[in-house]
Amino acid sequence: MSAAKQPIGLKQIGDTVIVYLEDKKKVKFPKPVEAFDKLVALINQFNMWFRAKDRMDIGKLLDKFTQPIKTDEQQQQEKKVQTNRIQRKKIEKKIKTVAQESIPVEPVVELIRDVPGIKVHSDGTARLEGFGFPLPKFILQKFREWHEAGEDLTPLRNFTLLLAANPNPDVREDILPWLLKHHFMLTPNGYVVAYRYVNIKEQGGDRNLLEAITRAYANVRSRRRATKEFSLFKLKDGTYTWDYNHKQPEGSKVVGIVQDLYKGLDKQAQPVYTDNHTGKFRIKLGEVVEMDRTKTSASRADCSYGLHMGNSHWVKTSSYGSELLLCLINPADIVNVPSGEWKFRCCQYYPVARIELEDIDKLEAEQLRVFDGDYATLEMETLIKSIRQDPTLKEFAGKRVDKKTPLIKQLRELKGTQSIRTWSTHLPEEDQQAILESRVALIA
């Protein structure tokens, strides 16, 4: 491994920091008051991407930390500044405490008053009807705010059920405030809408035709119309349009019925994308992309191990690839609560469409309902298939997934099995089963 590709190590022993550089060089210095977090972030970033610029920035910071001992006058001045900073923080803390004491804390019963589907438990916590896990205060506040504003509570309820299955307690407590603060959208089924850049790995077939089929199908389904009643047409200028009852525009060519075209997408050569960092992932629309959760990082640092997803601001200011994809993320698969404002990491996502940058601000969650339902169905079918293939389940081993039997019935048959319990081990078995049945009910 070349020196440029060697990771940089960092260790803190007491008040001393040791940085292990290339060729076993060590740099020791007292932990600085400022910029230490920046150094940690830069080292994590360098170890992930091995960019020369990050290495130069690390060197500049280390030069500052290891400068010659300052004069007595300089040290006294810095001490004075530090003292003033501490006093200011104490004053700010006192003001905040007084402000909090002057505002009565609303009891849980007040937070959920008149909010449908939520009840106060005997221990004073609030819970969704039919479920045993307590809800964080922020989620309760959002339920009340959305209810008072007359908004549909379905996306928030479904998001909450999925989030409850996340094994990271920090994510369960803090990810929703972060997502809403940074303008991430929730779909009706509770998924998070996010974006990421990719590169083209394999071109595939007629890209314009593939996108036209996908757009037509999504548009018709979002209007709750039957796709078999619409046809796709190619106009003289090479663009595509679709119309109800197969009404053909003058001078156009019939491509086919939208329903049949969409069902046949798998037979056409779809483009294959890949990530900009490793170039190893094979990313196709409508197919789940995943990474072993144990190999991801729960650190709050912006750059670390995991599948990166960003908001509209992130994709407007970054360029880690040539193509922009719109993706859905199950909140159970989010692995960290970021310290930054633009992106988070997950261990699985579902790419649904290629999107132009200028179209992001026009997007509404309701437009994603068709893909939302496809992902929910895929998740449940995948789960049941994996359970039935579990060799430890003798009564189900070797059996195929019976698509004629409703998924909810299959889940009830599997209640109490070890595979269900390991789906989300921090939850009681009853809650795991109730969440799964609730998810299946969305697609039944």
mmCIF file of C-alpha atoms in Angstrom, residues 29-416:
data_model
loop_
_atom_site.group_PDB
_atom_site.id
_atom_site.type_symbol
_atom_site.label_atom_id
_atom_site.label_comp_id
_atom_site.label_asym_id
_atom_site.label_seq_id
_atom_site.Cartn_x
_atom_site.Cartn_y
_atom_site.Cartn_z
ATOM 1 C CA PHE A 29 0.277 17.172 21.416
ATOM 2 C CA PRO A 30 -2.109 18.260 24.189
ATOM 3 C CA LYS A 31 -5.744 18.029 23.114
ATOM 4 C CA PRO A 32 -6.524 21.522 21.727
ATOM 5 C CA VAL A 33 -9.534 23.479 22.879
ATOM 6 C CA GLU A 34 -10.657 24.280 19.345
ATOM 7 C CA ALA A 35 -10.575 22.492 15.980
ATOM 8 C CA PHE A 36 -10.059 19.024 17.470
ATOM 9 C CA ASP A 37 -13.433 17.807 16.138
ATOM 10 C CA LYS A 38 -12.439 19.144 12.728
ATOM 11 C CA LEU A 39 -9.228 17.110 12.861
ATOM 12 C CA VAL A 40 -11.164 13.939 13.735
ATOM 13 C CA ALA A 41 -13.607 14.565 10.869
ATOM 14 C CA LEU A 42 -10.761 15.188 8.410
ATOM 15 C CA ILE A 43 -8.973 11.991 9.445
ATOM 16 C CA ASN A 44 -12.187 9.958 9.040
ATOM 17 C CA GLN A 45 -12.724 11.590 5.668
ATOM 18 C CA PHE A 46 -9.152 10.900 4.534
ATOM 19 C CA ASN A 47 -9.309 7.255 5.660
ATOM 20 C CA MET A 48 -12.438 6.817 3.571
ATOM 21 C CA TRP A 49 -11.511 8.685 0.368
ATOM 22 C CA PHE A 50 -7.678 9.101 0.547
ATOM 23 C CA ARG A 51 -7.881 12.554 -1.043
ATOM 24 C CA ALA A 52 -4.706 14.629 -1.229
ATOM 25 C CA LYS A 53 -6.537 17.810 -0.195
ATOM 26 C CA ASP A 54 -7.755 16.183 3.049
ATOM 27 C CA ARG A 55 -4.173 15.055 3.780
ATOM 28 C CA MET A 56 -2.900 18.619 3.283
ATOM 29 C CA ASP A 57 -5.603 20.013 5.588
ATOM 30 C CA ILE A 58 -4.658 17.456 8.252
ATOM 31 C CA GLY A 59 -1.024 18.515 7.967
ATOM 32 C CA LYS A 60 -1.930 22.195 8.370
ATOM 33 C CA LEU A 61 -3.946 21.480 11.508
ATOM 34 C CA LEU A 62 -1.174 19.360 12.995
ATOM 35 C CA ASP A 63 1.275 22.193 12.328
ATOM 36 C CA LYS A 64 -0.951 24.521 14.348
ATOM 37 C CA PHE A 65 -1.324 22.054 17.215
ATOM 38 C CA THR A 66 2.435 21.427 17.443
ATOM 39 C CA GLN A 67 3.662 25.028 17.189
ATOM 40 C CA PRO A 68 6.453 26.147 19.588
ATOM 41 C CA ILE A 69 5.420 27.010 23.145
ATOM 42 C CA LYS A 70 3.831 30.448 23.287
ATOM 43 C CA THR A 71 5.207 33.316 25.372
ATOM 44 C CA ASP A 72 3.822 34.026 28.853
ATOM 45 C CA GLU A 73 1.986 37.055 27.482
ATOM 46 C CA GLN A 74 0.355 34.970 24.722
ATOM 47 C CA GLN A 75 -0.636 32.271 27.189
ATOM 48 C CA GLN A 76 -2.166 34.836 29.575
ATOM 49 C CA GLN A 77 -4.160 36.383 26.741
ATOM 50 C CA GLU A 78 -5.461 32.966 25.649
ATOM 51 C CA LYS A 79 -6.333 32.135 29.249
ATOM 52 C CA LYS A 80 -8.295 35.374 29.509
ATOM 53 C CA VAL A 81 -10.201 34.572 26.316
ATOM 54 C CA GLN A 82 -10.943 31.073 27.575
ATOM 55 C CA THR A 83 -12.157 32.408 30.941
ATOM 56 C CA ASN A 84 -14.488 34.846 29.185
ATOM 57 C CA ARG A 85 -15.801 32.013 27.033
ATOM 58 C CA ILE A 86 -16.530 29.861 30.094
ATOM 59 C CA GLN A 87 -18.283 32.733 31.869
ATOM 60 C CA ARG A 88 -20.379 33.427 28.780
ATOM 61 C CA LYS A 89 -21.444 29.781 28.590
ATOM 62 C CA LYS A 90 -22.416 29.825 32.267
ATOM 63 C CA ILE A 91 -24.572 32.910 31.704
ATOM 64 C CA GLU A 92 -26.205 31.349 28.626
ATOM 65 C CA LYS A 93 -26.898 28.168 30.582
ATOM 66 C CA LYS A 94 -28.448 30.152 33.441
ATOM 67 C CA ILE A 95 -30.667 32.093 31.024
ATOM 68 C CA LYS A 96 -31.763 28.841 29.374
ATOM 69 C CA THR A 97 -32.527 27.253 32.756
ATOM 70 C CA VAL A 98 -34.609 30.236 33.861
ATOM 71 C CA ALA A 99 -36.489 30.171 30.550
ATOM 72 C CA GLN A 100 -37.231 26.469 30.917
ATOM 73 C CA GLU A 101 -38.408 26.902 34.497
ATOM 74 C CA SER A 102 -40.742 29.711 33.469
ATOM 75 C CA ILE A 103 -42.478 27.535 30.854
ATOM 76 C CA PRO A 104 -44.565 24.702 32.321
ATOM 77 C CA VAL A 105 -43.685 21.300 30.872
ATOM 78 C CA GLU A 106 -46.688 19.754 29.174
ATOM 79 C CA PRO A 107 -47.554 16.313 30.517
ATOM 80 C CA VAL A 108 -47.888 13.498 28.012
ATOM 81 C CA VAL A 109 -51.659 13.503 28.366
ATOM 82 C CA GLU A 110 -51.745 17.116 27.131
ATOM 83 C CA LEU A 111 -49.454 16.407 24.205
ATOM 84 C CA ILE A 112 -51.750 13.753 22.774
ATOM 85 C CA ARG A 113 -55.124 15.159 23.750
ATOM 86 C CA ASP A 114 -57.634 14.410 20.953
ATOM 87 C CA VAL A 115 -54.913 12.867 18.732
ATOM 88 C CA PRO A 116 -56.438 9.693 17.236
ATOM 89 C CA GLY A 117 -54.603 6.397 17.567
ATOM 90 C CA ILE A 118 -52.492 7.303 20.620
ATOM 91 C CA LYS A 119 -53.200 6.352 24.234
ATOM 92 C CA VAL A 120 -51.549 7.065 27.599
ATOM 93 C CA HIS A 121 -50.202 3.927 29.273
ATOM 94 C CA SER A 122 -50.475 3.214 33.001
ATOM 95 C CA ASP A 123 -46.775 4.089 33.424
ATOM 96 C CA GLY A 124 -47.362 7.602 32.065
ATOM 97 C CA THR A 125 -45.894 7.012 28.605
ATOM 98 C CA ALA A 126 -47.809 7.440 25.358
ATOM 99 C CA ARG A 127 -48.098 4.625 22.842
ATOM 100 C CA LEU A 128 -49.724 3.907 19.509
ATOM 101 C CA GLU A 129 -52.879 1.860 19.902
ATOM 102 C CA GLY A 130 -52.053 -1.826 19.546
ATOM 103 C CA PHE A 131 -48.332 -1.409 20.287
ATOM 104 C CA GLY A 132 -46.327 -1.615 23.500
ATOM 105 C CA PHE A 133 -43.302 0.622 22.871
ATOM 106 C CA PRO A 134 -43.339 4.208 24.275
ATOM 107 C CA LEU A 135 -43.068 7.134 21.865
ATOM 108 C CA PRO A 136 -40.344 9.813 22.150
ATOM 109 C CA LYS A 137 -41.599 13.259 23.131
ATOM 110 C CA PHE A 138 -40.655 14.852 19.799
ATOM 111 C CA ILE A 139 -42.744 12.325 17.882
ATOM 112 C CA LEU A 140 -45.679 13.018 20.211
ATOM 113 C CA GLN A 141 -45.301 16.739 19.559
ATOM 114 C CA LYS A 142 -45.339 16.126 15.809
ATOM 115 C CA PHE A 143 -48.467 13.984 16.064
ATOM 116 C CA ARG A 144 -50.221 16.816 17.866
ATOM 117 C CA GLU A 145 -48.934 19.521 15.492
ATOM 118 C CA TRP A 146 -49.951 17.573 12.393
ATOM 119 C CA HIS A 147 -53.351 16.740 13.882
ATOM 120 C CA GLU A 148 -54.049 20.365 14.830
ATOM 121 C CA ALA A 149 -52.976 21.475 11.335
ATOM 122 C CA GLY A 150 -55.394 18.994 9.771
ATOM 123 C CA GLU A 151 -52.605 16.996 8.116
ATOM 124 C CA ASP A 152 -52.803 13.287 7.372
ATOM 125 C CA LEU A 153 -51.119 11.368 10.215
ATOM 126 C CA THR A 154 -50.569 8.243 8.098
ATOM 127 C CA PRO A 155 -46.975 9.033 6.970
ATOM 128 C CA LEU A 156 -45.928 9.881 10.541
ATOM 129 C CA ARG A 157 -47.580 6.777 11.992
ATOM 130 C CA ASN A 158 -46.006 4.463 9.418
ATOM 131 C CA PHE A 159 -42.616 6.151 9.849
ATOM 132 C CA THR A 160 -42.879 5.661 13.633
ATOM 133 C CA LEU A 161 -43.587 1.934 13.251
ATOM 134 C CA LEU A 162 -40.597 1.450 10.963
ATOM 135 C CA LEU A 163 -38.347 3.562 13.172
ATOM 136 C CA ALA A 164 -39.258 1.441 16.209
ATOM 137 C CA ALA A 165 -37.467 -1.480 14.531
ATOM 138 C CA ASN A 166 -34.161 0.432 14.285
ATOM 139 C CA PRO A 167 -31.610 -1.194 16.646
ATOM 140 C CA ASN A 168 -29.813 2.133 17.303
ATOM 141 C CA PRO A 169 -31.456 3.971 20.264
ATOM 142 C CA ASP A 170 -29.902 7.297 19.229
ATOM 143 C CA VAL A 171 -31.513 7.031 15.804
ATOM 144 C CA ARG A 172 -34.872 6.076 17.318
ATOM 145 C CA GLU A 173 -34.760 9.156 19.556
ATOM 146 C CA ASP A 174 -33.186 11.838 17.369
ATOM 147 C CA ILE A 175 -33.450 11.088 13.647
ATOM 148 C CA LEU A 176 -36.949 12.509 13.074
ATOM 149 C CA PRO A 177 -36.071 15.990 14.449
ATOM 150 C CA TRP A 178 -32.973 15.978 12.232
ATOM 151 C CA LEU A 179 -34.873 14.851 9.110
ATOM 152 C CA LEU A 180 -37.646 17.421 9.471
ATOM 153 C CA LYS A 181 -35.229 20.227 10.324
ATOM 154 C CA HIS A 182 -33.289 19.545 7.135
ATOM 155 C CA HIS A 183 -36.360 19.227 4.894
ATOM 156 C CA PHE A 184 -36.474 15.504 4.164
ATOM 157 C CA MET A 185 -39.866 14.231 2.979
ATOM 158 C CA LEU A 186 -41.833 11.234 4.326
ATOM 159 C CA THR A 187 -43.909 9.057 1.997
ATOM 160 C CA PRO A 188 -47.397 7.725 2.856
ATOM 161 C CA ASN A 189 -45.868 4.352 3.817
ATOM 162 C CA GLY A 190 -43.356 6.004 6.139
ATOM 163 C CA TYR A 191 -40.188 5.886 4.029
ATOM 164 C CA VAL A 192 -37.688 8.752 3.845
ATOM 165 C CA VAL A 193 -37.189 10.423 0.453
ATOM 166 C CA ALA A 194 -33.535 11.207 -0.271
ATOM 167 C CA TYR A 195 -31.102 11.536 -3.163
ATOM 168 C CA ARG A 196 -27.653 10.383 -4.219
ATOM 169 C CA TYR A 197 -25.368 10.729 -7.216
ATOM 170 C CA VAL A 198 -24.169 7.685 -9.162
ATOM 171 C CA ASN A 199 -22.199 6.967 -12.320
ATOM 172 C CA ILE A 200 -23.304 4.897 -15.318
ATOM 173 C CA LYS A 201 -21.705 1.440 -15.297
ATOM 174 C CA GLU A 202 -23.637 -0.056 -18.233
ATOM 175 C CA GLN A 203 -25.617 2.101 -20.659
ATOM 176 C CA GLY A 204 -28.523 -0.304 -21.249
ATOM 177 C CA GLY A 205 -31.188 0.261 -23.905
ATOM 178 C CA ASP A 206 -33.110 3.327 -25.074
ATOM 179 C CA ARG A 207 -32.833 5.534 -22.022
ATOM 180 C CA ASN A 208 -35.507 8.006 -23.109
ATOM 181 C CA LEU A 209 -38.006 5.189 -23.692
ATOM 182 C CA LEU A 210 -37.285 3.565 -20.324
ATOM 183 C CA GLU A 211 -37.777 6.874 -18.522
ATOM 184 C CA ALA A 212 -40.976 7.593 -20.477
ATOM 185 C CA ILE A 213 -42.451 4.227 -19.464
ATOM 186 C CA THR A 214 -41.575 4.805 -15.812
ATOM 187 C CA ARG A 215 -42.963 8.362 -15.810
ATOM 188 C CA ALA A 216 -46.195 7.306 -17.533
ATOM 189 C CA TYR A 217 -46.755 4.436 -15.116
ATOM 190 C CA ALA A 218 -46.072 6.588 -12.034
ATOM 191 C CA ASN A 219 -48.256 9.433 -13.317
ATOM 192 C CA VAL A 220 -51.244 7.215 -14.055
ATOM 193 C CA ARG A 221 -50.973 5.278 -10.785
ATOM 194 C CA SER A 222 -50.595 8.465 -8.702
ATOM 195 C CA ARG A 223 -53.934 9.630 -10.163
ATOM 196 C CA ARG A 224 -55.439 6.270 -9.141
ATOM 197 C CA ARG A 225 -56.233 5.333 -12.746
ATOM 198 C CA ALA A 226 -55.860 1.956 -14.474
ATOM 199 C CA THR A 227 -52.608 1.704 -16.461
ATOM 200 C CA LYS A 228 -54.219 -0.754 -18.903
ATOM 201 C CA GLU A 229 -56.445 2.104 -20.106
ATOM 202 C CA PHE A 230 -53.507 4.312 -21.169
ATOM 203 C CA SER A 231 -51.185 4.025 -24.159
ATOM 204 C CA LEU A 232 -47.717 5.478 -24.686
ATOM 205 C CA PHE A 233 -46.968 7.338 -27.936
ATOM 206 C CA LYS A 234 -43.793 8.636 -29.564
ATOM 207 C CA LEU A 235 -44.234 12.084 -31.104
ATOM 208 C CA LYS A 236 -42.583 13.439 -34.266
ATOM 209 C CA ASP A 237 -39.964 15.330 -32.260
ATOM 210 C CA GLY A 238 -38.835 12.127 -30.530
ATOM 211 C CA THR A 239 -40.480 12.852 -27.182
ATOM 212 C CA TYR A 240 -43.111 10.659 -25.548
ATOM 213 C CA THR A 241 -46.630 11.220 -24.243
ATOM 214 C CA TRP A 242 -49.484 9.061 -22.949
ATOM 215 C CA ASP A 243 -53.245 9.383 -23.089
ATOM 216 C CA TYR A 244 -56.419 7.810 -21.722
ATOM 217 C CA ASN A 245 -58.451 5.347 -23.759
ATOM 218 C CA HIS A 246 -55.527 4.964 -26.183
ATOM 219 C CA LYS A 247 -56.235 8.276 -27.971
ATOM 220 C CA GLN A 248 -53.381 8.619 -30.465
ATOM 221 C CA PRO A 249 -52.027 12.120 -31.186
ATOM 222 C CA GLU A 250 -51.784 12.994 -34.868
ATOM 223 C CA GLY A 251 -48.515 11.945 -36.477
ATOM 224 C CA SER A 252 -47.384 9.874 -33.491
ATOM 225 C CA LYS A 253 -46.386 6.218 -33.268
ATOM 226 C CA VAL A 254 -47.958 3.774 -30.810
ATOM 227 C CA VAL A 255 -45.364 2.335 -28.418
ATOM 228 C CA GLY A 256 -47.755 0.170 -26.412
ATOM 229 C CA ILE A 257 -50.117 -0.047 -23.455
ATOM 230 C CA VAL A 258 -48.580 1.453 -20.313
ATOM 231 C CA GLN A 259 -49.397 -1.570 -18.146
ATOM 232 C CA ASP A 260 -47.730 -4.025 -20.556
ATOM 233 C CA LEU A 261 -44.715 -1.794 -21.126
ATOM 234 C CA TYR A 262 -44.069 -1.414 -17.397
ATOM 235 C CA LYS A 263 -44.392 -5.154 -16.768
ATOM 236 C CA GLY A 264 -41.866 -5.745 -19.539
ATOM 237 C CA LEU A 265 -39.232 -3.373 -18.175
ATOM 238 C CA ASP A 266 -37.192 -6.259 -16.762
ATOM 239 C CA LYS A 267 -36.877 -7.719 -20.261
ATOM 240 C CA GLN A 268 -35.404 -4.472 -21.547
ATOM 241 C CA ALA A 269 -31.810 -3.527 -20.925
ATOM 242 C CA GLN A 270 -32.015 -1.061 -18.067
ATOM 243 C CA PRO A 271 -28.955 1.062 -17.327
ATOM 244 C CA VAL A 272 -26.776 -0.144 -14.479
ATOM 245 C CA TYR A 273 -25.321 2.502 -12.174
ATOM 246 C CA THR A 274 -22.528 2.377 -9.620
ATOM 247 C CA ASP A 275 -21.237 4.464 -6.743
ATOM 248 C CA ASN A 276 -18.567 7.097 -7.311
ATOM 249 C CA HIS A 277 -16.384 5.938 -4.396
ATOM 250 C CA THR A 278 -15.748 2.228 -5.000
ATOM 251 C CA GLY A 279 -17.356 1.591 -8.390
ATOM 252 C CA LYS A 280 -18.287 -1.897 -7.140
ATOM 253 C CA PHE A 281 -22.028 -1.570 -6.514
ATOM 254 C CA ARG A 282 -24.495 -2.591 -9.241
ATOM 255 C CA ILE A 283 -27.396 -0.176 -8.859
ATOM 256 C CA LYS A 284 -30.614 -0.638 -10.852
ATOM 257 C CA LEU A 285 -33.913 1.155 -10.466
ATOM 258 C CA GLY A 286 -36.435 -0.928 -8.547
ATOM 259 C CA GLU A 287 -33.795 -3.154 -6.929
ATOM 260 C CA VAL A 288 -32.675 -2.809 -3.303
ATOM 261 C CA VAL A 289 -29.069 -1.729 -2.679
ATOM 262 C CA GLU A 290 -27.702 -2.951 0.632
ATOM 263 C CA MET A 291 -24.596 -3.113 2.795
ATOM 264 C CA ASP A 292 -23.925 -5.256 5.863
ATOM 265 C CA ARG A 293 -25.026 -3.086 8.794
ATOM 266 C CA THR A 294 -22.142 -4.351 10.932
ATOM 267 C CA LYS A 295 -19.747 -2.752 8.430
ATOM 268 C CA THR A 296 -21.359 0.694 8.690
ATOM 269 C CA SER A 297 -20.512 3.393 11.210
ATOM 270 C CA ALA A 298 -22.967 4.886 13.722
ATOM 271 C CA SER A 299 -20.634 7.864 14.217
ATOM 272 C CA ARG A 300 -22.155 11.333 13.911
ATOM 273 C CA ALA A 301 -19.306 12.309 11.572
ATOM 274 C CA ASP A 302 -20.478 13.318 8.087
ATOM 275 C CA CYS A 303 -18.045 11.024 6.297
ATOM 276 C CA SER A 304 -17.749 7.438 7.461
ATOM 277 C CA TYR A 305 -18.761 3.919 6.444
ATOM 278 C CA GLY A 306 -22.259 3.385 5.071
ATOM 279 C CA LEU A 307 -24.501 4.237 2.124
ATOM 280 C CA HIS A 308 -24.773 8.018 1.929
ATOM 281 C CA MET A 309 -28.104 9.750 1.299
ATOM 282 C CA GLY A 310 -28.659 13.507 1.070
ATOM 283 C CA ASN A 311 -31.306 16.193 0.907
ATOM 284 C CA SER A 312 -31.885 18.587 -1.979
ATOM 285 C CA HIS A 313 -29.285 21.050 -0.678
ATOM 286 C CA TRP A 314 -26.591 18.359 -0.626
ATOM 287 C CA VAL A 315 -27.137 17.265 -4.229
ATOM 288 C CA LYS A 316 -27.249 20.889 -5.382
ATOM 289 C CA THR A 317 -23.805 21.552 -3.903
ATOM 290 C CA SER A 318 -22.013 18.234 -4.521
ATOM 291 C CA SER A 319 -21.069 16.220 -7.583
ATOM 292 C CA TYR A 320 -20.155 12.656 -6.615
ATOM 293 C CA GLY A 321 -21.370 11.189 -9.895
ATOM 294 C CA SER A 322 -22.980 12.026 -13.222
ATOM 295 C CA GLU A 323 -26.555 10.821 -12.585
ATOM 296 C CA LEU A 324 -28.972 11.787 -9.808
ATOM 297 C CA LEU A 325 -31.266 9.137 -8.313
ATOM 298 C CA LEU A 326 -34.337 9.547 -6.139
ATOM 299 C CA CYS A 327 -34.400 6.885 -3.423
ATOM 300 C CA LEU A 328 -36.578 5.591 -0.583
ATOM 301 C CA ILE A 329 -35.068 4.606 2.772
ATOM 302 C CA ASN A 330 -36.709 2.582 5.518
ATOM 303 C CA PRO A 331 -35.993 4.469 8.788
ATOM 304 C CA ALA A 332 -35.142 1.110 10.373
ATOM 305 C CA ASP A 333 -32.103 1.044 8.043
ATOM 306 C CA ILE A 334 -30.693 4.475 9.004
ATOM 307 C CA VAL A 335 -27.442 3.934 10.912
ATOM 308 C CA ASN A 336 -26.530 7.374 12.284
ATOM 309 C CA VAL A 337 -27.793 10.767 13.411
ATOM 310 C CA PRO A 338 -25.466 13.210 11.613
ATOM 311 C CA SER A 339 -23.737 16.225 13.101
ATOM 312 C CA GLY A 340 -24.003 17.965 9.715
ATOM 313 C CA GLU A 341 -27.019 19.264 7.858
ATOM 314 C CA TRP A 342 -27.090 17.568 4.474
ATOM 315 C CA LYS A 343 -26.727 13.790 4.551
ATOM 316 C CA PHE A 344 -27.074 10.637 6.620
ATOM 317 C CA ARG A 345 -25.956 7.030 6.239
ATOM 318 C CA CYS A 346 -28.003 3.865 5.882
ATOM 319 C CA CYS A 347 -27.418 0.167 5.229
ATOM 320 C CA GLN A 348 -30.119 -0.218 2.564
ATOM 321 C CA TYR A 349 -32.006 1.935 0.063
ATOM 322 C CA TYR A 350 -34.442 1.538 -2.815
ATOM 323 C CA PRO A 351 -33.669 3.611 -5.956
ATOM 324 C CA VAL A 352 -36.934 4.444 -7.709
ATOM 325 C CA ALA A 353 -36.165 6.954 -10.447
ATOM 326 C CA ARG A 354 -33.558 9.057 -12.172
ATOM 327 C CA ILE A 355 -34.385 12.710 -11.562
ATOM 328 C CA GLU A 356 -33.216 16.070 -12.868
ATOM 329 C CA LEU A 357 -31.903 18.580 -10.351
ATOM 330 C CA GLU A 358 -34.467 21.219 -11.323
ATOM 331 C CA ASP A 359 -37.354 18.783 -10.684
ATOM 332 C CA ILE A 360 -36.530 18.120 -7.034
ATOM 333 C CA ASP A 361 -38.325 21.176 -5.668
ATOM 334 C CA LYS A 362 -41.498 20.223 -7.577
ATOM 335 C CA LEU A 363 -41.668 16.745 -6.070
ATOM 336 C CA GLU A 364 -44.523 15.813 -3.729
ATOM 337 C CA ALA A 365 -44.729 12.692 -1.565
ATOM 338 C CA GLU A 366 -48.064 11.673 -3.094
ATOM 339 C CA GLN A 367 -46.354 11.306 -6.486
ATOM 340 C CA LEU A 368 -44.244 8.497 -5.018
ATOM 341 C CA ARG A 369 -47.194 6.417 -3.819
ATOM 342 C CA VAL A 370 -46.793 3.777 -6.529
ATOM 343 C CA PHE A 371 -43.083 3.194 -5.791
ATOM 344 C CA ASP A 372 -43.859 3.470 -2.079
ATOM 345 C CA GLY A 373 -46.228 0.518 -2.385
ATOM 346 C CA ASP A 374 -43.799 -1.465 -4.537
ATOM 347 C CA TYR A 375 -41.070 -1.134 -1.894
ATOM 348 C CA ALA A 376 -43.412 -2.109 0.965
ATOM 349 C CA THR A 377 -44.508 -5.213 -0.955
ATOM 350 C CA LEU A 378 -40.926 -6.139 -1.816
ATOM 351 C CA GLU A 379 -39.795 -5.785 1.808
ATOM 352 C CA MET A 380 -42.525 -8.050 3.160
ATOM 353 C CA GLU A 381 -42.132 -10.693 0.449
ATOM 354 C CA THR A 382 -38.368 -10.734 0.989
ATOM 355 C CA LEU A 383 -38.809 -11.113 4.744
ATOM 356 C CA ILE A 384 -41.265 -13.995 4.464
ATOM 357 C CA LYS A 385 -39.138 -15.719 1.830
ATOM 358 C CA SER A 386 -36.072 -15.529 4.084
ATOM 359 C CA ILE A 387 -38.100 -16.914 7.001
ATOM 360 C CA ARG A 388 -39.410 -19.843 4.976
ATOM 361 C CA GLN A 389 -35.896 -20.649 3.769
ATOM 362 C CA ASP A 390 -34.501 -20.677 7.327
ATOM 363 C CA PRO A 391 -33.248 -24.262 7.880
ATOM 364 C CA THR A 392 -33.973 -23.985 11.626
ATOM 365 C CA LEU A 393 -37.718 -23.790 10.894
ATOM 366 C CA LYS A 394 -38.538 -27.416 10.165
ATOM 367 C CA GLU A 395 -42.228 -26.793 9.560
ATOM 368 C CA PHE A 396 -41.450 -24.241 6.817
ATOM 369 C CA ALA A 397 -38.112 -25.461 5.441
ATOM 370 C CA GLY A 398 -38.196 -26.086 1.713
ATOM 371 C CA LYS A 399 -41.611 -24.524 1.195
ATOM 372 C CA ARG A 400 -42.101 -21.857 -1.425
ATOM 373 C CA VAL A 401 -43.615 -18.474 -0.712
ATOM 374 C CA ASP A 402 -47.295 -18.973 -1.468
ATOM 375 C CA LYS A 403 -48.316 -15.794 -3.278
ATOM 376 C CA LYS A 404 -51.965 -16.859 -3.214
ATOM 377 C CA THR A 405 -52.021 -16.815 0.581
ATOM 378 C CA PRO A 406 -52.286 -13.271 1.961
ATOM 379 C CA LEU A 407 -49.011 -12.095 3.454
ATOM 380 C CA ILE A 408 -50.678 -11.197 6.721
ATOM 381 C CA LYS A 409 -51.862 -14.812 7.142
ATOM 382 C CA GLN A 410 -48.362 -16.110 6.451
ATOM 383 C CA LEU A 411 -46.941 -13.810 9.111
ATOM 384 C CA ARG A 412 -49.498 -14.996 11.648
ATOM 385 C CA GLU A 413 -48.533 -18.596 10.876
ATOM 386 C CA LEU A 414 -44.906 -17.706 11.582
ATOM 387 C CA LYS A 415 -45.636 -15.925 14.874
ATOM 388 C CA GLY A 416 -43.226 -16.896 17.610
#
